[in-house]
Tab-separated table of C-alpha atoms in Angstrom:
chain	number	residue	atom	x	y	z
A	180	MET	CA	29.193	37.466	14.119
A	181	SER	CA	27.668	35.008	12.455
A	182	ARG	CA	28.010	32.970	9.642
A	183	SER	CA	25.538	30.596	7.568
A	184	PHE	CA	26.236	27.537	6.512
A	185	VAL	CA	24.488	25.538	3.148
A	186	ARG	CA	23.847	21.535	4.433
A	187	ASN	CA	25.987	19.372	2.104
A	188	SER	CA	24.111	16.852	-0.210
A	189	LYS	CA	23.940	14.702	-2.782
A	190	PHE	CA	20.173	15.806	-2.655
A	191	ARG	CA	19.737	18.909	-2.725
A	192	HIS	CA	19.651	20.066	-6.422
A	193	VAL	CA	17.322	17.580	-7.593
A	194	PHE	CA	15.178	18.366	-9.930
A	195	GLY	CA	11.288	17.105	-11.817
A	196	GLN	CA	11.156	16.877	-15.126
A	197	ALA	CA	7.406	16.094	-17.066
A	198	SER	CA	6.992	13.991	-19.552
A	199	LYS	CA	6.926	14.036	-23.056
A	200	ALA	CA	3.693	14.808	-24.925
A	201	ASP	CA	4.064	11.480	-26.920
A	202	GLN	CA	5.181	9.764	-23.478
A	203	CYS	CA	1.934	10.174	-21.217
A	204	TYR	CA	-0.930	8.105	-21.848
A	205	ASP	CA	-4.025	10.901	-23.185
A	206	ASP	CA	-7.561	11.164	-23.814
A	207	ILE	CA	-7.965	8.678	-20.688
A	208	ARG	CA	-11.345	9.911	-18.162
A	209	ILE	CA	-9.738	9.322	-14.822
A	210	SER	CA	-12.565	8.766	-11.263
A	211	GLN	CA	-14.402	11.687	-10.416
A	212	MET	CA	-14.963	9.594	-6.910
A	213	THR	CA	-13.371	12.268	-3.923
A	214	TRP	CA	-12.182	9.458	-2.163
A	215	ASP	CA	-8.048	10.481	-0.681
A	216	SER	CA	-6.797	7.516	-2.373
A	217	ASN	CA	-4.219	7.726	-4.562
A	218	PHE	CA	-5.817	5.996	-7.463
A	219	CYS	CA	-3.340	4.575	-10.049
A	220	SER	CA	-0.433	1.839	-9.001
A	221	VAL	CA	2.387	1.823	-11.313
A	222	ASN	CA	5.191	-1.660	-11.829
A	223	PRO	CA	8.218	-2.336	-14.418
A	224	LYS	CA	5.015	-3.487	-16.291
A	225	PHE	CA	2.251	-1.518	-16.100
A	226	VAL	CA	0.071	1.687	-14.622
A	227	ALA	CA	-3.689	1.118	-13.164
A	228	MET	CA	-5.644	4.055	-13.271
A	229	ILE	CA	-8.862	4.101	-11.853
A	230	VAL	CA	-11.955	4.686	-14.337
A	231	ASP	CA	-14.733	6.699	-14.976
A	232	ALA	CA	-17.664	3.625	-15.448
A	233	SER	CA	-21.315	3.730	-16.055
A	234	GLY	CA	-22.464	0.577	-13.536
A	235	GLY	CA	-20.156	-0.223	-11.293
A	236	GLY	CA	-16.658	0.194	-10.854
A	237	ALA	CA	-13.138	-0.604	-13.047
A	238	PHE	CA	-10.150	0.637	-13.262
A	239	MET	CA	-7.502	0.694	-16.445
A	240	VAL	CA	-4.510	-1.139	-16.991
A	241	LEU	CA	-1.942	-0.487	-19.386
A	242	PRO	CA	1.215	-1.865	-20.427
A	243	LEU	CA	3.770	1.310	-19.819
A	244	SER	CA	5.080	1.028	-23.211
A	245	LYS	CA	1.853	1.610	-24.109
A	246	THR	CA	1.914	5.681	-24.439
A	247	GLY	CA	-0.336	7.782	-27.038
A	248	ARG	CA	-3.754	8.155	-27.209
A	249	ILE	CA	-5.864	5.780	-25.441
A	250	ASP	CA	-8.595	4.825	-27.198
A	251	MET	CA	-12.238	4.292	-26.032
A	252	SER	CA	-12.794	0.923	-26.460
A	253	TYR	CA	-9.951	-0.120	-25.129
A	254	PRO	CA	-10.508	-2.627	-22.656
A	255	THR	CA	-11.284	-2.040	-19.526
A	256	VAL	CA	-10.763	-4.060	-15.386
A	257	CYS	CA	-15.174	-4.506	-14.324
A	258	GLY	CA	-15.951	-7.032	-12.635
A	259	HIS	CA	-17.310	-5.132	-9.447
A	260	THR	CA	-20.777	-3.465	-9.065
A	261	GLY	CA	-18.971	-0.776	-7.117
A	262	PRO	CA	-16.918	2.400	-7.568
A	263	VAL	CA	-13.049	1.321	-7.524
A	264	LEU	CA	-11.365	3.397	-4.421
A	265	ASP	CA	-7.922	2.012	-4.236
A	266	ILE	CA	-5.852	-0.580	-6.881
A	267	GLU	CA	-2.199	-1.819	-6.287
A	268	PHE	CA	-0.331	-4.532	-7.303
A	269	CYS	CA	1.125	-7.330	-6.192
A	270	PRO	CA	5.306	-6.580	-5.361
A	271	HIS	CA	5.854	-9.922	-5.031
A	272	ASN	CA	4.701	-10.261	-9.017
A	273	ASP	CA	3.458	-7.690	-11.185
A	274	ASN	CA	0.778	-9.179	-12.749
A	275	ILE	CA	-1.367	-9.655	-9.990
A	276	ILE	CA	-2.546	-6.422	-8.284
A	277	ALA	CA	-5.567	-5.888	-6.121
A	278	SER	CA	-9.137	-3.450	-6.012
A	279	GLY	CA	-11.440	-2.175	-3.287
A	280	SER	CA	-14.549	-0.723	-3.927
A	281	GLU	CA	-18.073	0.558	-2.221
A	282	ASP	CA	-19.069	-2.406	-3.222
A	283	CYS	CA	-17.395	-4.290	0.413
A	284	SER	CA	-15.019	-6.464	-1.810
A	285	VAL	CA	-11.256	-7.112	-2.405
A	286	MET	CA	-11.118	-8.828	-6.125
A	287	ILE	CA	-7.522	-9.854	-6.747
A	288	TRP	CA	-6.445	-10.164	-10.821
A	289	GLU	CA	-4.392	-11.282	-13.090
A	290	ILE	CA	-3.110	-9.474	-15.885
A	291	PRO	CA	-1.600	-10.502	-18.911
A	292	ASP	CA	2.118	-10.263	-20.629
A	293	GLY	CA	1.078	-8.246	-23.335
A	294	GLY	CA	-1.855	-6.315	-21.321
A	295	LEU	CA	-5.513	-6.527	-21.842
A	296	THR	CA	-7.626	-7.419	-25.459
A	297	SER	CA	-10.507	-7.632	-23.735
A	298	PRO	CA	-12.561	-6.287	-20.799
A	299	LEU	CA	-12.016	-8.580	-16.975
A	300	THR	CA	-14.482	-8.850	-15.582
A	301	ASP	CA	-13.856	-12.240	-12.936
A	302	PRO	CA	-10.869	-11.124	-10.502
A	303	VAL	CA	-8.455	-14.547	-9.790
A	304	VAL	CA	-9.834	-13.898	-5.851
A	305	LYS	CA	-13.380	-12.468	-4.289
A	306	LEU	CA	-12.145	-11.902	-0.920
A	307	GLU	CA	-15.270	-11.138	1.098
A	308	GLY	CA	-15.646	-9.670	4.409
A	309	HIS	CA	-15.619	-6.051	5.152
A	310	SER	CA	-19.355	-4.433	5.875
A	311	LYS	CA	-18.955	-1.180	4.455
A	312	ARG	CA	-16.771	0.150	1.557
A	313	VAL	CA	-13.069	-0.345	1.063
A	314	GLY	CA	-10.810	1.673	0.719
A	315	LEU	CA	-6.920	0.952	1.671
A	316	LEU	CA	-5.002	-1.630	0.503
A	317	SER	CA	-2.127	-2.460	0.747
A	318	TRP	CA	0.553	-5.842	0.009
A	319	HIS	CA	2.989	-7.157	2.328
A	320	PRO	CA	6.125	-6.616	2.058
A	321	THR	CA	8.248	-9.410	2.146
A	322	ALA	CA	5.932	-12.268	3.127
A	323	HIS	CA	3.911	-13.149	-0.573
A	324	ASN	CA	-0.005	-13.782	-1.411
A	325	VAL	CA	-0.439	-11.765	2.130
A	326	LEU	CA	-2.762	-8.290	2.282
A	327	MET	CA	-3.669	-5.933	4.115
A	328	SER	CA	-7.400	-3.752	3.576
A	329	ALA	CA	-9.287	-1.744	5.361
A	330	GLY	CA	-13.166	-0.579	5.448
A	331	CYS	CA	-14.992	2.514	7.168
A	332	ASP	CA	-17.265	-0.534	8.951
A	333	ASN	CA	-13.095	1.016	10.363
A	334	ILE	CA	-12.194	-3.156	10.686
A	335	ILE	CA	-8.492	-4.107	8.926
A	336	ILE	CA	-8.219	-8.076	7.236
A	337	LEU	CA	-5.187	-9.900	6.617
A	338	TRP	CA	-5.775	-11.800	4.066
A	339	ASN	CA	-3.580	-15.283	3.261
A	340	VAL	CA	-4.724	-14.704	-0.536
A	341	ALA	CA	-4.360	-17.854	-2.630
A	342	ARG	CA	-6.384	-19.468	0.759
A	343	GLY	CA	-9.141	-16.145	1.143
A	344	GLU	CA	-8.168	-16.959	5.003
A	345	ALA	CA	-9.366	-13.460	7.284
A	346	VAL	CA	-8.305	-12.606	10.513
A	347	ARG	CA	-9.080	-9.692	11.289
A	348	MET	CA	-7.692	-6.483	14.048
A	349	ASP	CA	-11.227	-4.598	14.867
A	350	MET	CA	-9.008	-1.817	17.351
A	351	HIS	CA	-10.359	1.253	15.547
A	352	PRO	CA	-13.233	3.092	17.036
A	353	ASP	CA	-13.550	5.606	13.487
A	354	MET	CA	-12.980	5.372	10.160
A	355	ILE	CA	-8.684	3.762	8.700
A	356	TYR	CA	-6.795	6.898	6.739
A	357	SER	CA	-4.462	5.713	6.462
A	358	ALA	CA	-2.713	2.336	6.618
A	359	CYS	CA	1.185	0.850	6.189
A	360	TRP	CA	4.175	-1.893	6.586
A	361	ASN	CA	7.186	-1.338	8.517
A	362	ARG	CA	10.112	-2.662	5.927
A	363	ASP	CA	10.110	-6.156	6.384
A	364	GLY	CA	5.846	-6.215	7.678
A	365	SER	CA	6.501	-6.440	11.496
A	366	ARG	CA	4.197	-3.772	12.031
A	367	ILE	CA	1.309	-1.442	10.708
A	368	LEU	CA	0.899	2.164	11.241
A	369	THR	CA	-2.681	3.334	11.160
A	370	SER	CA	-3.977	7.050	11.744
A	371	CYS	CA	-7.623	6.492	12.568
A	372	LYS	CA	-10.230	9.474	12.092
A	373	ASP	CA	-10.468	9.868	16.214
A	374	LYS	CA	-7.239	11.728	15.760
A	375	THR	CA	-5.120	8.640	16.968
A	376	LEU	CA	-1.852	7.428	16.205
A	377	ARG	CA	-1.755	3.122	16.528
A	378	LEU	CA	1.714	1.186	16.041
A	379	LEU	CA	0.175	-2.448	15.740
A	380	THR	CA	1.632	-5.864	15.536
A	381	PRO	CA	-0.237	-7.788	13.102
A	382	ALA	CA	1.168	-11.347	15.479
A	383	ARG	CA	0.254	-9.751	18.296
A	384	GLY	CA	-3.000	-8.299	16.821
A	385	THR	CA	-2.096	-5.976	20.033
A	386	VAL	CA	-2.046	-1.660	20.109
A	387	LEU	CA	2.594	-1.060	20.992
A	388	PHE	CA	1.919	3.103	20.897
A	389	GLU	CA	-0.712	5.688	20.743
A	390	LYS	CA	0.113	8.932	19.821
A	391	GLU	CA	-3.904	11.316	20.201
A	392	LYS	CA	-3.537	14.112	18.166
A	393	PRO	CA	0.189	14.174	15.966
A	394	HIS	CA	-1.981	17.392	15.393
A	395	GLU	CA	-4.389	19.341	16.102
A	396	GLY	CA	-6.554	20.056	12.281
A	397	PHE	CA	-9.915	18.069	12.109
A	398	ARG	CA	-9.166	16.534	8.489
A	399	PRO	CA	-7.367	13.467	7.943
A	400	VAL	CA	-4.331	12.498	8.780
A	401	ARG	CA	-1.514	10.462	7.270
A	402	ALA	CA	1.629	7.666	8.387
A	403	VAL	CA	3.761	6.878	7.591
A	404	PHE	CA	7.238	5.020	8.528
A	405	VAL	CA	10.199	6.084	7.888
A	406	SER	CA	14.487	5.323	8.944
A	407	ASP	CA	14.844	3.429	12.328
A	408	GLY	CA	11.498	2.987	12.500
A	409	LYS	CA	10.896	6.747	12.955
A	410	ILE	CA	7.446	7.667	11.823
A	411	LEU	CA	6.571	10.249	9.557
A	412	THR	CA	3.004	12.211	9.771
A	413	THR	CA	1.350	14.927	7.830
A	414	GLY	CA	-1.932	16.223	9.467
A	415	PHE	CA	-3.535	20.149	10.002
A	416	SER	CA	-2.903	22.764	12.862
A	417	ARG	CA	-6.299	24.164	14.594
A	418	MET	CA	-6.178	27.238	12.098
A	419	SER	CA	-5.663	24.241	8.748
A	420	GLU	CA	-2.654	24.755	8.170
A	421	ARG	CA	-0.944	21.879	6.486
A	422	GLN	CA	2.091	20.616	8.791
A	423	LEU	CA	4.294	17.869	8.288
A	424	ALA	CA	6.425	16.097	11.389
A	425	LEU	CA	8.214	13.929	12.568
A	426	TRP	CA	8.458	11.362	15.703
A	427	ASP	CA	10.199	8.910	18.030
A	428	PRO	CA	8.014	6.026	18.816
A	429	LYS	CA	10.167	4.835	22.088
A	430	ASN	CA	9.113	9.285	23.119
A	431	PHE	CA	5.659	9.972	21.884
A	432	GLY	CA	5.591	13.581	23.938
A	433	GLU	CA	7.111	15.453	22.115
A	434	PRO	CA	7.628	15.418	17.723
A	435	LEU	CA	11.173	15.854	17.011
A	436	THR	CA	10.399	18.191	14.414
A	437	LEU	CA	6.836	20.315	13.237
A	438	GLN	CA	6.980	22.064	10.247
A	439	GLU	CA	4.102	24.522	8.524
A	440	LEU	CA	4.110	24.189	5.016
A	441	ASP	CA	0.448	26.089	3.712
A	442	THR	CA	-3.102	26.319	4.047
A	443	SER	CA	-4.625	24.370	0.943
A	444	SER	CA	-7.336	22.267	1.653
A	445	GLY	CA	-5.877	19.188	-0.259
A	446	VAL	CA	-4.511	15.662	1.790
A	447	LEU	CA	-0.384	15.100	1.597
A	448	LEU	CA	-0.041	11.969	0.595
A	449	PRO	CA	3.617	10.978	1.001
A	450	PHE	CA	5.839	7.932	-0.652
A	451	TYR	CA	9.319	7.901	1.661
A	452	ASP	CA	12.081	6.194	-0.158
A	453	PRO	CA	14.403	3.372	2.214
A	454	ASP	CA	17.264	4.290	0.107
A	455	THR	CA	17.990	7.452	-0.109
A	456	GLY	CA	16.015	9.163	2.822
A	457	VAL	CA	14.238	10.470	0.881
A	458	VAL	CA	10.017	11.438	1.120
A	459	TYR	CA	8.255	13.174	-1.283
A	460	LEU	CA	4.548	14.742	-0.425
A	461	CYS	CA	1.768	15.560	-3.089
A	462	GLY	CA	-1.546	16.575	-1.660
A	463	LYS	CA	-4.690	16.100	-3.445
A	464	GLY	CA	-5.325	18.888	-5.356
A	465	ASP	CA	-2.180	20.426	-5.530
A	466	SER	CA	-0.137	21.472	-8.900
A	467	SER	CA	3.120	20.387	-7.359
A	468	ILE	CA	5.145	18.413	-5.119
A	469	ARG	CA	7.422	19.213	-2.206
A	470	TYR	CA	10.471	16.945	-1.465
A	471	PHE	CA	12.099	16.488	1.767
A	472	GLU	CA	15.373	15.116	3.446
A	473	VAL	CA	15.345	12.580	5.970
A	474	THR	CA	18.044	13.052	8.543
A	475	ASP	CA	20.069	11.750	12.422
A	476	GLU	CA	20.570	15.475	12.492
A	477	ALA	CA	18.362	18.091	13.883
A	478	PRO	CA	15.963	19.980	12.308
A	479	TYR	CA	15.980	15.289	10.830
A	480	VAL	CA	13.232	16.919	7.708
A	481	HIS	CA	15.080	18.977	5.031
A	482	TYR	CA	13.544	20.532	2.225
A	483	LEU	CA	15.497	19.804	-0.352
A	484	SER	CA	12.329	21.537	-2.959
A	485	MET	CA	9.809	21.432	-4.781
A	486	TYR	CA	8.299	20.452	-7.860
A	487	THR	CA	6.016	22.715	-9.634
A	488	SER	CA	3.002	22.576	-13.049
A	489	LYS	CA	0.168	24.179	-14.153
A	490	GLU	CA	-2.447	21.097	-13.947
A	491	SER	CA	-3.978	20.423	-10.074
A	492	GLN	CA	-3.396	15.870	-9.679
A	493	LYS	CA	-6.023	13.622	-9.197
A	494	GLY	CA	-4.321	11.427	-8.096
A	495	MET	CA	-0.505	9.671	-7.859
A	496	GLY	CA	1.237	6.808	-8.683
A	497	TYR	CA	4.953	5.873	-6.835
A	498	MET	CA	7.038	3.156	-8.692
A	499	PRO	CA	8.809	0.963	-7.039
A	500	LYS	CA	13.006	1.370	-6.921
A	501	ARG	CA	13.711	-1.291	-9.830
A	502	GLY	CA	11.606	0.346	-11.843
A	503	LEU	CA	14.022	3.108	-12.983
A	504	GLU	CA	16.277	3.669	-15.439
A	505	VAL	CA	19.755	4.286	-13.576
A	506	ASN	CA	21.876	4.831	-15.708
A	507	LYS	CA	19.649	8.735	-16.075
A	508	CYS	CA	19.720	8.097	-12.874
A	509	GLU	CA	17.114	9.025	-12.301
A	510	ILE	CA	15.824	8.471	-8.580
A	511	ALA	CA	11.914	9.061	-8.247
A	512	ARG	CA	9.245	8.135	-11.322
A	513	PHE	CA	5.818	10.137	-10.253
A	514	TYR	CA	2.885	8.853	-12.291
A	515	LYS	CA	0.132	12.565	-12.655
A	516	LEU	CA	-2.974	11.584	-12.859
A	517	HIS	CA	-4.885	14.772	-14.042
A	518	GLU	CA	-8.801	14.746	-15.558
A	519	ARG	CA	-8.269	13.341	-19.341
A	520	LYS	CA	-4.532	12.328	-18.461
A	521	CYS	CA	-1.898	10.615	-17.173
A	522	GLU	CA	1.585	12.362	-16.797
A	523	PRO	CA	4.962	10.610	-16.249
A	524	ILE	CA	7.618	13.411	-13.650
A	525	VAL	CA	10.583	12.725	-13.454
A	526	MET	CA	12.597	12.821	-10.142
A	527	THR	CA	17.428	13.252	-11.664
A	528	VAL	CA	20.492	14.189	-9.516
A	529	PRO	CA	22.456	15.840	-12.031
A	530	ARG	CA	25.654	13.758	-12.450
A	531	LYS	CA	28.259	14.141	-15.409
A	532	SER	CA	29.206	10.993	-15.421
A	533	ASP	CA	28.485	8.516	-17.130
A	534	LEU	CA	28.631	5.465	-14.858
A	535	PHE	CA	26.558	3.615	-12.459
A	536	GLN	CA	25.732	5.933	-9.023
A	537	GLU	CA	26.300	3.070	-6.088
A	538	ASP	CA	25.298	6.263	-3.328
A	539	LEU	CA	22.490	7.288	-5.018
A	540	TYR	CA	21.444	3.200	-5.726
A	541	PRO	CA	22.161	0.834	-2.802
A	542	ASP	CA	21.301	-2.383	-2.442
A	543	THR	CA	17.018	-2.501	-2.594
A	544	ILE	CA	14.231	-3.943	-2.211
A	545	GLY	CA	13.262	-6.886	-4.830
A	546	PRO	CA	11.018	-8.851	-6.241
A	547	GLU	CA	11.969	-11.679	-4.145
A	548	PRO	CA	9.609	-13.249	-1.459
A	549	SER	CA	11.469	-13.679	2.010
A	550	VAL	CA	8.153	-15.688	3.494
A	551	GLU	CA	4.637	-17.362	2.881
A	552	ALA	CA	1.783	-16.491	3.944
A	553	ASP	CA	1.586	-19.712	6.012
A	554	GLU	CA	4.476	-19.369	7.729
A	555	TRP	CA	4.091	-15.616	8.145
A	556	PHE	CA	0.484	-16.488	9.780
A	557	GLN	CA	2.405	-18.784	11.732
A	558	GLY	CA	4.919	-15.724	13.182
A	559	LYS	CA	6.683	-16.126	11.137
A	560	ASP	CA	9.074	-12.311	10.361
A	561	GLY	CA	10.835	-12.637	6.667
A	562	LYS	CA	13.834	-9.660	5.832
A	563	PRO	CA	13.762	-7.965	2.088
A	564	ILE	CA	15.234	-10.044	0.314
A	565	LEU	CA	18.011	-7.075	-1.547
A	566	ILE	CA	18.780	-7.211	-4.793
A	567	SER	CA	21.437	-4.668	-7.441
A	568	LEU	CA	21.391	-2.201	-9.350
A	569	LYS	CA	23.941	-1.548	-11.198
A	570	ASP	CA	23.149	-3.405	-14.203
A	571	GLY	CA	18.980	-2.667	-14.595
A	572	PHE	CA	16.995	-4.444	-13.235
A	573	ALA	CA	16.069	-7.372	-15.415
A	574	SER	CA	11.752	-7.781	-15.614
A	575	THR	CA	12.672	-10.749	-16.994
A	576	THR	CA	13.551	-11.947	-13.135
A	577	LYS	CA	11.194	-15.333	-12.315
A	578	THR	CA	8.128	-14.467	-10.490
A	579	LYS	CA	7.359	-16.001	-8.368
A	580	GLU	CA	3.778	-18.196	-8.928
A	581	PHE	CA	-0.057	-16.944	-7.495
A	582	LYS	CA	-1.896	-19.947	-6.772
A	583	VAL	CA	-4.946	-20.359	-5.324
A	584	HIS	CA	-6.522	-22.724	-3.574
A	585	LYS	CA	-9.564	-23.096	-4.510
A	586	SER	CA	-10.924	-26.326	-2.859
A	587	LEU	CA	-9.686	-23.648	0.527
A	588	LEU	CA	-11.862	-20.607	-0.670
A	589	LYS	CA	-16.003	-21.206	-0.249
A	590	THR	CA	-14.206	-21.835	3.530
A	591	THR	CA	-13.891	-17.523	3.212
A	592	SER	CA	-17.433	-17.048	5.185
A	593	SER	CA	-17.273	-19.515	7.691
A	594	LEU	CA	-13.623	-18.475	8.898
A	595	LEU	CA	-14.573	-15.071	9.415
A	596	LEU	CA	-17.029	-15.924	11.650
A	597	PHE	CA	-14.606	-17.633	13.458
A	598	CYS	CA	-12.740	-15.147	14.047
A	599	GLN	CA	-14.725	-12.481	15.921
A	600	SER	CA	-11.805	-11.336	18.239
A	601	PRO	CA	-8.738	-9.426	17.580
A	602	ILE	CA	-6.442	-11.000	16.516
A	603	CYS	CA	-6.931	-15.467	14.740
A	604	PRO	CA	-4.362	-17.721	15.306
A	605	ILE	CA	-6.260	-20.382	13.178
A	606	VAL	CA	-3.479	-21.863	10.293
A	607	PRO	CA	-4.116	-23.428	6.994
A	608	GLN	CA	-2.785	-27.179	8.739
A	609	GLU	CA	-5.288	-26.759	12.489
A	610	VAL	CA	-8.332	-24.738	9.857
A	611	GLN	CA	-8.143	-28.857	9.016
A	612	SER	CA	-8.051	-30.434	12.297
A	613	LEU	CA	-10.525	-28.785	13.037
A	614	ARG	CA	-13.124	-29.212	10.119
A	615	LYS	CA	-11.785	-32.898	11.626
A	616	GLU	CA	-13.183	-32.955	14.830
A	617	VAL	CA	-15.838	-32.116	14.256
A	618	LYS	CA	-16.754	-34.601	12.226
A	619	ASP	CA	-15.918	-36.740	15.839
A	620	LEU	CA	-18.547	-35.589	17.229
A	621	LYS	CA	-20.688	-36.368	14.152
A	622	ALA	CA	-19.759	-39.493	14.452
A	623	ALA	CA	-19.960	-39.744	17.914
A	624	LEU	CA	-23.252	-37.818	19.153
A	625	GLU	CA	-24.643	-39.916	15.677
A	626	GLU	CA	-23.246	-43.422	18.392
A	627	LEU	CA	-25.094	-41.837	21.459
A	628	THR	CA	-28.076	-41.076	20.034
A	629	LYS	CA	-28.652	-44.296	18.705
A	630	ARG	CA	-27.768	-46.020	21.642
A	631	VAL	CA	-30.175	-44.173	23.914
A	632	ARG	CA	-33.098	-44.240	21.581
A	633	GLU	CA	-32.381	-48.711	22.143
A	634	LEU	CA	-32.539	-48.210	25.812
A	635	GLU	CA	-35.354	-46.339	25.831
A	636	SER	CA	-37.185	-49.548	23.362
A	637	ASN	CA	-35.098	-52.205	26.042
A	638	LYS	CA	-38.288	-50.050	28.812
């Protein structure tokens, strides 16, 4: 006689709840672009959304407290000449946001504390290096001022944002669907249109592992790092069924688990919470959010529940852990984009006690970087600096100042021409020494030319 056991998990009863109407952001013209990015980025201060704009690309940045109907004349960030495809807030400074566009550029913007009072057209930094549209952006989790961008030119560029310097990684034969960092930023995981997963080491510019056809279907694959270096992918089967798979990079032969979900056509965007081990799957065009718990026990990925609503989602923003309300047992918060509004959705673990729940909130990644950009480009990795949420996150914590070396920014284009190898070992000190060598060589050449002329005239 067989008996079925219910798996014990503190996240089995997690439930999602949409915010009330007065806590939503209404009357916003969300972008109609058909691009598989989140279209939204949030942090404890602001929520940013890509919006429709005539004559270029724009996105809107609102203070979290500015809920309700948003006036049509509310100022936007509108410096791009083509539609904006992706935006992401810097994890080390809540006022800094990056945007990538069809105009082939990446721009870095600084948002004032109270939000915008007039349209923002001049970026702090403009990064030019891609030859086709830029569709993916991701800030380094532990290194200050390091940004990764991926374009439709099949190239990943790692930017030292403050100096405008770039390192190119050219190892993809086709369009890059997704690119993400691991927890300490020492590895990059990419999925590509050639149906191959690649695990890269940015320090060497090499491919550590490759996995061909993690999913048999032709539609885009998304991949993220989960616990213990494992990799979670979402994709499609040959019969166009959506799938979820978990992989161990040490043995890429067979997946640890492969689950078929449904027959919808929207690409599943995975959001992983390393503190709880819960992964949330949000499909573009879906009206639901599925969530699973990733554990060390077979079948490794355990279905928990699903949040459903009537309206489909055009994009999704995911709040960092330090922006949640711990006194309400909130373990995740999403910002769901509708056609004309943005709706916060809160994921809660029901608990009777009002005390701080230590098992739900282990120390989490804080806003303080552990290495500077120059150090990271020289090969130094840094572990995440963790903070406790016991007393809530104080947004008054001193954020890392954003400094730009404007005298060096002019050299961006020439540096890109120089950095054509898969990885360029140039660091700022070496750039300066190279300039000095060039100057000395010019002087020596002039001296030689002068002597040759003298000899010729003596003859």
